[in-house]
């Protein structure tokens, strides 16, 4: 520091230490589609478990943890703080919160995140992404924060079993449709459409630099989460 050195009459050296503390934000979708599940757990239950794992990992690293629970509006906001007691509160809210609304609006959550969290944070966006026209908001938010998209999908949202006529109801809108699952062409059309949507979403995430973890309810989330963090560690080490 030349100015201080001139005043003191001898060299004065400043040593800067990189600030290691991070802020981790959990954005958790609690819309009604999360109450769907054809395996041992509902999508919402897996989202809660994932949130708990991420929250405890964060406090182990002495990071701050915050929470935004959302549907088509902001249902709950807990500002980021440190400590086990705070994290237990975050997890309790995720486990026992009763949503006020049924539908999803990712735009609302992402825009709110950008307004209330000024400092760059690592953001885990946990949702089934059954929402429309959120691409621009996600792109804008990712320029300010490091966003990781965690999508949760049930196998019956990808392929239909052959069980004859069934009545499918949209958990968020309440709309229903009668489908003949005995028709091979209908099952194939449903499968191909689901695969297309998932691939398009993954391609979009990659194009804007958003990391993506795909979680399936009929498989353990440990392997994809572990693989993701190993990949991140390797990338940061380069």
PDB file of N, CA and C in Angstrom, residues 24-84:
ATOM      1  N   UNK A  24     -26.055 -20.248   0.746  1.00  0.00           N
ATOM      2  CA  UNK A  24     -26.809 -21.273   0.018  1.00  0.00           C
ATOM      3  C   UNK A  24     -28.296 -20.980   0.177  1.00  0.00           C
ATOM      4  N   UNK A  25     -28.977 -20.839  -0.946  1.00  0.00           N
ATOM      5  CA  UNK A  25     -30.418 -20.617  -0.935  1.00  0.00           C
ATOM      6  C   UNK A  25     -31.127 -21.850  -1.487  1.00  0.00           C
ATOM      7  N   UNK A  26     -32.158 -22.275  -0.772  1.00  0.00           N
ATOM      8  CA  UNK A  26     -33.007 -23.367  -1.233  1.00  0.00           C
ATOM      9  C   UNK A  26     -34.323 -22.788  -1.732  1.00  0.00           C
ATOM     10  N   UNK A  27     -34.618 -23.005  -2.995  1.00  0.00           N
ATOM     11  CA  UNK A  27     -35.903 -22.598  -3.569  1.00  0.00           C
ATOM     12  C   UNK A  27     -36.717 -23.858  -3.780  1.00  0.00           C
ATOM     13  N   UNK A  28     -37.759 -24.030  -2.976  1.00  0.00           N
ATOM     14  CA  UNK A  28     -38.496 -25.301  -2.960  1.00  0.00           C
ATOM     15  C   UNK A  28     -39.931 -25.098  -3.445  1.00  0.00           C
ATOM     16  N   UNK A  29     -40.273 -25.821  -4.481  1.00  0.00           N
ATOM     17  CA  UNK A  29     -41.612 -25.783  -5.086  1.00  0.00           C
ATOM     18  C   UNK A  29     -42.560 -26.655  -4.259  1.00  0.00           C
ATOM     19  N   UNK A  30     -43.630 -26.032  -3.724  1.00  0.00           N
ATOM     20  CA  UNK A  30     -44.600 -26.791  -2.914  1.00  0.00           C
ATOM     21  C   UNK A  30     -45.975 -26.842  -3.583  1.00  0.00           C
ATOM     22  N   UNK A  31     -46.030 -26.649  -4.880  1.00  0.00           N
ATOM     23  CA  UNK A  31     -47.303 -26.713  -5.593  1.00  0.00           C
ATOM     24  C   UNK A  31     -47.858 -28.136  -5.544  1.00  0.00           C
ATOM     25  N   UNK A  32     -49.116 -28.285  -5.910  1.00  0.00           N
ATOM     26  CA  UNK A  32     -49.820 -29.554  -5.729  1.00  0.00           C
ATOM     27  C   UNK A  32     -49.262 -30.711  -6.549  1.00  0.00           C
ATOM     28  N   UNK A  33     -48.555 -30.423  -7.625  1.00  0.00           N
ATOM     29  CA  UNK A  33     -47.989 -31.516  -8.415  1.00  0.00           C
ATOM     30  C   UNK A  33     -46.931 -32.283  -7.631  1.00  0.00           C
ATOM     31  N   UNK A  34     -46.403 -31.680  -6.565  1.00  0.00           N
ATOM     32  CA  UNK A  34     -45.434 -32.369  -5.725  1.00  0.00           C
ATOM     33  C   UNK A  34     -46.054 -33.462  -4.873  1.00  0.00           C
ATOM     34  N   UNK A  35     -47.379 -33.479  -4.788  1.00  0.00           N
ATOM     35  CA  UNK A  35     -48.064 -34.504  -4.007  1.00  0.00           C
ATOM     36  C   UNK A  35     -48.312 -35.778  -4.808  1.00  0.00           C
ATOM     37  N   UNK A  36     -47.676 -35.877  -5.961  1.00  0.00           N
ATOM     38  CA  UNK A  36     -47.819 -37.051  -6.812  1.00  0.00           C
ATOM     39  C   UNK A  36     -46.666 -38.019  -6.568  1.00  0.00           C
ATOM     40  N   UNK A  37     -46.961 -39.292  -6.570  1.00  0.00           N
ATOM     41  CA  UNK A  37     -45.918 -40.299  -6.413  1.00  0.00           C
ATOM     42  C   UNK A  37     -46.494 -41.688  -6.564  1.00  0.00           C
ATOM     43  N   UNK A  38     -45.852 -42.523  -7.384  1.00  0.00           N
ATOM     44  CA  UNK A  38     -46.342 -43.890  -7.598  1.00  0.00           C
ATOM     45  C   UNK A  38     -45.346 -44.911  -7.060  1.00  0.00           C
ATOM     46  N   UNK A  39     -44.298 -44.427  -6.380  1.00  0.00           N
ATOM     47  CA  UNK A  39     -43.329 -45.334  -5.759  1.00  0.00           C
ATOM     48  C   UNK A  39     -43.471 -45.205  -4.244  1.00  0.00           C
ATOM     49  N   UNK A  40     -42.382 -45.344  -3.519  1.00  0.00           N
ATOM     50  CA  UNK A  40     -42.461 -45.302  -2.057  1.00  0.00           C
ATOM     51  C   UNK A  40     -42.639 -43.889  -1.522  1.00  0.00           C
ATOM     52  N   UNK A  41     -42.226 -42.884  -2.277  1.00  0.00           N
ATOM     53  CA  UNK A  41     -42.282 -41.512  -1.798  1.00  0.00           C
ATOM     54  C   UNK A  41     -42.928 -40.584  -2.815  1.00  0.00           C
ATOM     55  N   UNK A  42     -43.565 -39.530  -2.290  1.00  0.00           N
ATOM     56  CA  UNK A  42     -44.074 -38.463  -3.144  1.00  0.00           C
ATOM     57  C   UNK A  42     -42.920 -37.578  -3.583  1.00  0.00           C
ATOM     58  N   UNK A  43     -43.128 -36.843  -4.652  1.00  0.00           N
ATOM     59  CA  UNK A  43     -42.090 -35.917  -5.115  1.00  0.00           C
ATOM     60  C   UNK A  43     -41.747 -34.886  -4.043  1.00  0.00           C
ATOM     61  N   UNK A  44     -42.775 -34.428  -3.328  1.00  0.00           N
ATOM     62  CA  UNK A  44     -42.540 -33.425  -2.297  1.00  0.00           C
ATOM     63  C   UNK A  44     -41.710 -33.980  -1.141  1.00  0.00           C
ATOM     64  N   UNK A  45     -41.903 -35.247  -0.806  1.00  0.00           N
ATOM     65  CA  UNK A  45     -41.123 -35.867   0.269  1.00  0.00           C
ATOM     66  C   UNK A  45     -39.651 -35.967  -0.109  1.00  0.00           C
ATOM     67  N   UNK A  46     -39.391 -36.304  -1.369  1.00  0.00           N
ATOM     68  CA  UNK A  46     -38.007 -36.371  -1.831  1.00  0.00           C
ATOM     69  C   UNK A  46     -37.392 -34.972  -1.847  1.00  0.00           C
ATOM     70  N   UNK A  47     -38.172 -33.973  -2.241  1.00  0.00           N
ATOM     71  CA  UNK A  47     -37.680 -32.591  -2.228  1.00  0.00           C
ATOM     72  C   UNK A  47     -37.275 -32.174  -0.821  1.00  0.00           C
ATOM     73  N   UNK A  48     -38.064 -32.576   0.176  1.00  0.00           N
ATOM     74  CA  UNK A  48     -37.756 -32.243   1.571  1.00  0.00           C
ATOM     75  C   UNK A  48     -36.464 -32.923   2.017  1.00  0.00           C
ATOM     76  N   UNK A  49     -36.293 -34.193   1.652  1.00  0.00           N
ATOM     77  CA  UNK A  49     -35.073 -34.917   2.014  1.00  0.00           C
ATOM     78  C   UNK A  49     -33.848 -34.278   1.376  1.00  0.00           C
ATOM     79  N   UNK A  50     -33.960 -33.966   0.106  1.00  0.00           N
ATOM     80  CA  UNK A  50     -32.850 -33.326  -0.601  1.00  0.00           C
ATOM     81  C   UNK A  50     -32.485 -31.993   0.052  1.00  0.00           C
ATOM     82  N   UNK A  51     -33.494 -31.213   0.405  1.00  0.00           N
ATOM     83  CA  UNK A  51     -33.265 -29.924   1.042  1.00  0.00           C
ATOM     84  C   UNK A  51     -32.519 -30.097   2.360  1.00  0.00           C
ATOM     85  N   UNK A  52     -32.906 -31.122   3.122  1.00  0.00           N
ATOM     86  CA  UNK A  52     -32.248 -31.386   4.405  1.00  0.00           C
ATOM     87  C   UNK A  52     -30.780 -31.751   4.196  1.00  0.00           C
ATOM     88  N   UNK A  53     -30.508 -32.602   3.219  1.00  0.00           N
ATOM     89  CA  UNK A  53     -29.134 -33.002   2.921  1.00  0.00           C
ATOM     90  C   UNK A  53     -28.292 -31.792   2.531  1.00  0.00           C
ATOM     91  N   UNK A  54     -28.829 -30.957   1.668  1.00  0.00           N
ATOM     92  CA  UNK A  54     -28.098 -29.776   1.203  1.00  0.00           C
ATOM     93  C   UNK A  54     -27.888 -28.775   2.334  1.00  0.00           C
ATOM     94  N   UNK A  55     -28.898 -28.604   3.182  1.00  0.00           N
ATOM     95  CA  UNK A  55     -28.803 -27.656   4.294  1.00  0.00           C
ATOM     96  C   UNK A  55     -27.741 -28.086   5.296  1.00  0.00           C
ATOM     97  N   UNK A  56     -27.734 -29.366   5.658  1.00  0.00           N
ATOM     98  CA  UNK A  56     -26.735 -29.855   6.611  1.00  0.00           C
ATOM     99  C   UNK A  56     -25.327 -29.818   6.014  1.00  0.00           C
ATOM    100  N   UNK A  57     -25.219 -30.060   4.718  1.00  0.00           N
ATOM    101  CA  UNK A  57     -23.916 -29.951   4.053  1.00  0.00           C
ATOM    102  C   UNK A  57     -23.405 -28.523   4.119  1.00  0.00           C
ATOM    103  N   UNK A  58     -24.316 -27.578   3.971  1.00  0.00           N
ATOM    104  CA  UNK A  58     -23.931 -26.160   3.992  1.00  0.00           C
ATOM    105  C   UNK A  58     -23.414 -25.732   5.367  1.00  0.00           C
ATOM    106  N   UNK A  59     -24.125 -26.116   6.435  1.00  0.00           N
ATOM    107  CA  UNK A  59     -23.657 -25.685   7.762  1.00  0.00           C
ATOM    108  C   UNK A  59     -22.374 -26.405   8.155  1.00  0.00           C
ATOM    109  N   UNK A  60     -22.152 -27.593   7.604  1.00  0.00           N
ATOM    110  CA  UNK A  60     -20.889 -28.288   7.865  1.00  0.00           C
ATOM    111  C   UNK A  60     -19.723 -27.480   7.304  1.00  0.00           C
ATOM    112  N   UNK A  61     -19.973 -26.751   6.222  1.00  0.00           N
ATOM    113  CA  UNK A  61     -18.955 -25.883   5.623  1.00  0.00           C
ATOM    114  C   UNK A  61     -19.000 -24.468   6.182  1.00  0.00           C
ATOM    115  N   UNK A  62     -19.824 -24.270   7.226  1.00  0.00           N
ATOM    116  CA  UNK A  62     -19.973 -22.956   7.869  1.00  0.00           C
ATOM    117  C   UNK A  62     -20.571 -21.922   6.927  1.00  0.00           C
ATOM    118  N   UNK A  63     -21.443 -22.373   6.035  1.00  0.00           N
ATOM    119  CA  UNK A  63     -22.115 -21.467   5.104  1.00  0.00           C
ATOM    120  C   UNK A  63     -23.460 -21.026   5.680  1.00  0.00           C
ATOM    121  N   UNK A  64     -23.963 -19.935   5.158  1.00  0.00           N
ATOM    122  CA  UNK A  64     -25.307 -19.497   5.511  1.00  0.00           C
ATOM    123  C   UNK A  64     -26.325 -20.246   4.667  1.00  0.00           C
ATOM    124  N   UNK A  65     -27.507 -20.485   5.228  1.00  0.00           N
ATOM    125  CA  UNK A  65     -28.575 -21.180   4.500  1.00  0.00           C
ATOM    126  C   UNK A  65     -29.867 -20.377   4.600  1.00  0.00           C
ATOM    127  N   UNK A  66     -30.505 -20.174   3.462  1.00  0.00           N
ATOM    128  CA  UNK A  66     -31.799 -19.494   3.425  1.00  0.00           C
ATOM    129  C   UNK A  66     -32.810 -20.323   2.664  1.00  0.00           C
ATOM    130  N   UNK A  67     -34.075 -19.955   2.773  1.00  0.00           N
ATOM    131  CA  UNK A  67     -35.147 -20.745   2.162  1.00  0.00           C
ATOM    132  C   UNK A  67     -36.222 -19.862   1.552  1.00  0.00           C
ATOM    133  N   UNK A  68     -36.630 -20.220   0.338  1.00  0.00           N
ATOM    134  CA  UNK A  68     -37.808 -19.628  -0.286  1.00  0.00           C
ATOM    135  C   UNK A  68     -38.735 -20.776  -0.679  1.00  0.00           C
ATOM    136  N   UNK A  69     -39.901 -20.833  -0.047  1.00  0.00           N
ATOM    137  CA  UNK A  69     -40.929 -21.809  -0.403  1.00  0.00           C
ATOM    138  C   UNK A  69     -41.921 -21.102  -1.327  1.00  0.00           C
ATOM    139  N   UNK A  70     -42.226 -21.718  -2.454  1.00  0.00           N
ATOM    140  CA  UNK A  70     -43.078 -21.038  -3.424  1.00  0.00           C
ATOM    141  C   UNK A  70     -44.060 -21.988  -4.100  1.00  0.00           C
ATOM    142  N   UNK A  71     -45.149 -21.412  -4.560  1.00  0.00           N
ATOM    143  CA  UNK A  71     -46.105 -22.090  -5.440  1.00  0.00           C
ATOM    144  C   UNK A  71     -46.244 -21.149  -6.636  1.00  0.00           C
ATOM    145  N   UNK A  72     -47.428 -20.519  -6.803  1.00  0.00           N
ATOM    146  CA  UNK A  72     -47.520 -19.457  -7.805  1.00  0.00           C
ATOM    147  C   UNK A  72     -47.317 -18.097  -7.147  1.00  0.00           C
ATOM    148  N   UNK A  73     -46.933 -18.139  -5.865  1.00  0.00           N
ATOM    149  CA  UNK A  73     -46.546 -16.942  -5.119  1.00  0.00           C
ATOM    150  C   UNK A  73     -45.513 -17.348  -4.079  1.00  0.00           C
ATOM    151  N   UNK A  74     -44.927 -16.373  -3.429  1.00  0.00           N
ATOM    152  CA  UNK A  74     -43.959 -16.669  -2.380  1.00  0.00           C
ATOM    153  C   UNK A  74     -44.728 -17.049  -1.117  1.00  0.00           C
ATOM    154  N   UNK A  75     -44.567 -18.290  -0.708  1.00  0.00           N
ATOM    155  CA  UNK A  75     -45.302 -18.800   0.446  1.00  0.00           C
ATOM    156  C   UNK A  75     -44.555 -18.530   1.755  1.00  0.00           C
ATOM    157  N   UNK A  76     -43.216 -18.629   1.709  1.00  0.00           N
ATOM    158  CA  UNK A  76     -42.418 -18.450   2.927  1.00  0.00           C
ATOM    159  C   UNK A  76     -40.999 -18.053   2.554  1.00  0.00           C
ATOM    160  N   UNK A  77     -40.455 -17.082   3.299  1.00  0.00           N
ATOM    161  CA  UNK A  77     -39.058 -16.683   3.093  1.00  0.00           C
ATOM    162  C   UNK A  77     -38.347 -16.678   4.434  1.00  0.00           C
ATOM    163  N   UNK A  78     -37.248 -17.401   4.504  1.00  0.00           N
ATOM    164  CA  UNK A  78     -36.385 -17.397   5.689  1.00  0.00           C
ATOM    165  C   UNK A  78     -35.020 -16.887   5.249  1.00  0.00           C
ATOM    166  N   UNK A  79     -34.604 -15.715   5.715  1.00  0.00           N
ATOM    167  CA  UNK A  79     -33.312 -15.144   5.312  1.00  0.00           C
ATOM    168  C   UNK A  79     -32.148 -16.061   5.679  1.00  0.00           C
ATOM    169  N   UNK A  80     -31.091 -16.036   4.891  1.00  0.00           N
ATOM    170  CA  UNK A  80     -29.938 -16.915   5.162  1.00  0.00           C
ATOM    171  C   UNK A  80     -29.210 -16.569   6.456  1.00  0.00           C
ATOM    172  N   UNK A  81     -28.949 -17.603   7.227  1.00  0.00           N
ATOM    173  CA  UNK A  81     -28.184 -17.483   8.463  1.00  0.00           C
ATOM    174  C   UNK A  81     -27.368 -18.757   8.673  1.00  0.00           C
ATOM    175  N   UNK A  82     -26.509 -18.710   9.688  1.00  0.00           N
ATOM    176  CA  UNK A  82     -25.703 -19.875  10.035  1.00  0.00           C
ATOM    177  C   UNK A  82     -26.313 -20.613  11.221  1.00  0.00           C
ATOM    178  N   UNK A  83     -25.760 -21.786  11.477  1.00  0.00           N
ATOM    179  CA  UNK A  83     -26.077 -22.497  12.704  1.00  0.00           C
ATOM    180  C   UNK A  83     -27.028 -23.655  12.541  1.00  0.00           C
ATOM    181  N   UNK A  84     -26.830 -24.665  13.396  1.00  0.00           N
ATOM    182  CA  UNK A  84     -27.657 -25.873  13.357  1.00  0.00           C
ATOM    183  C   UNK A  84     -29.109 -25.570  13.705  1.00  0.00           C
TER     184      UNK A  84
END
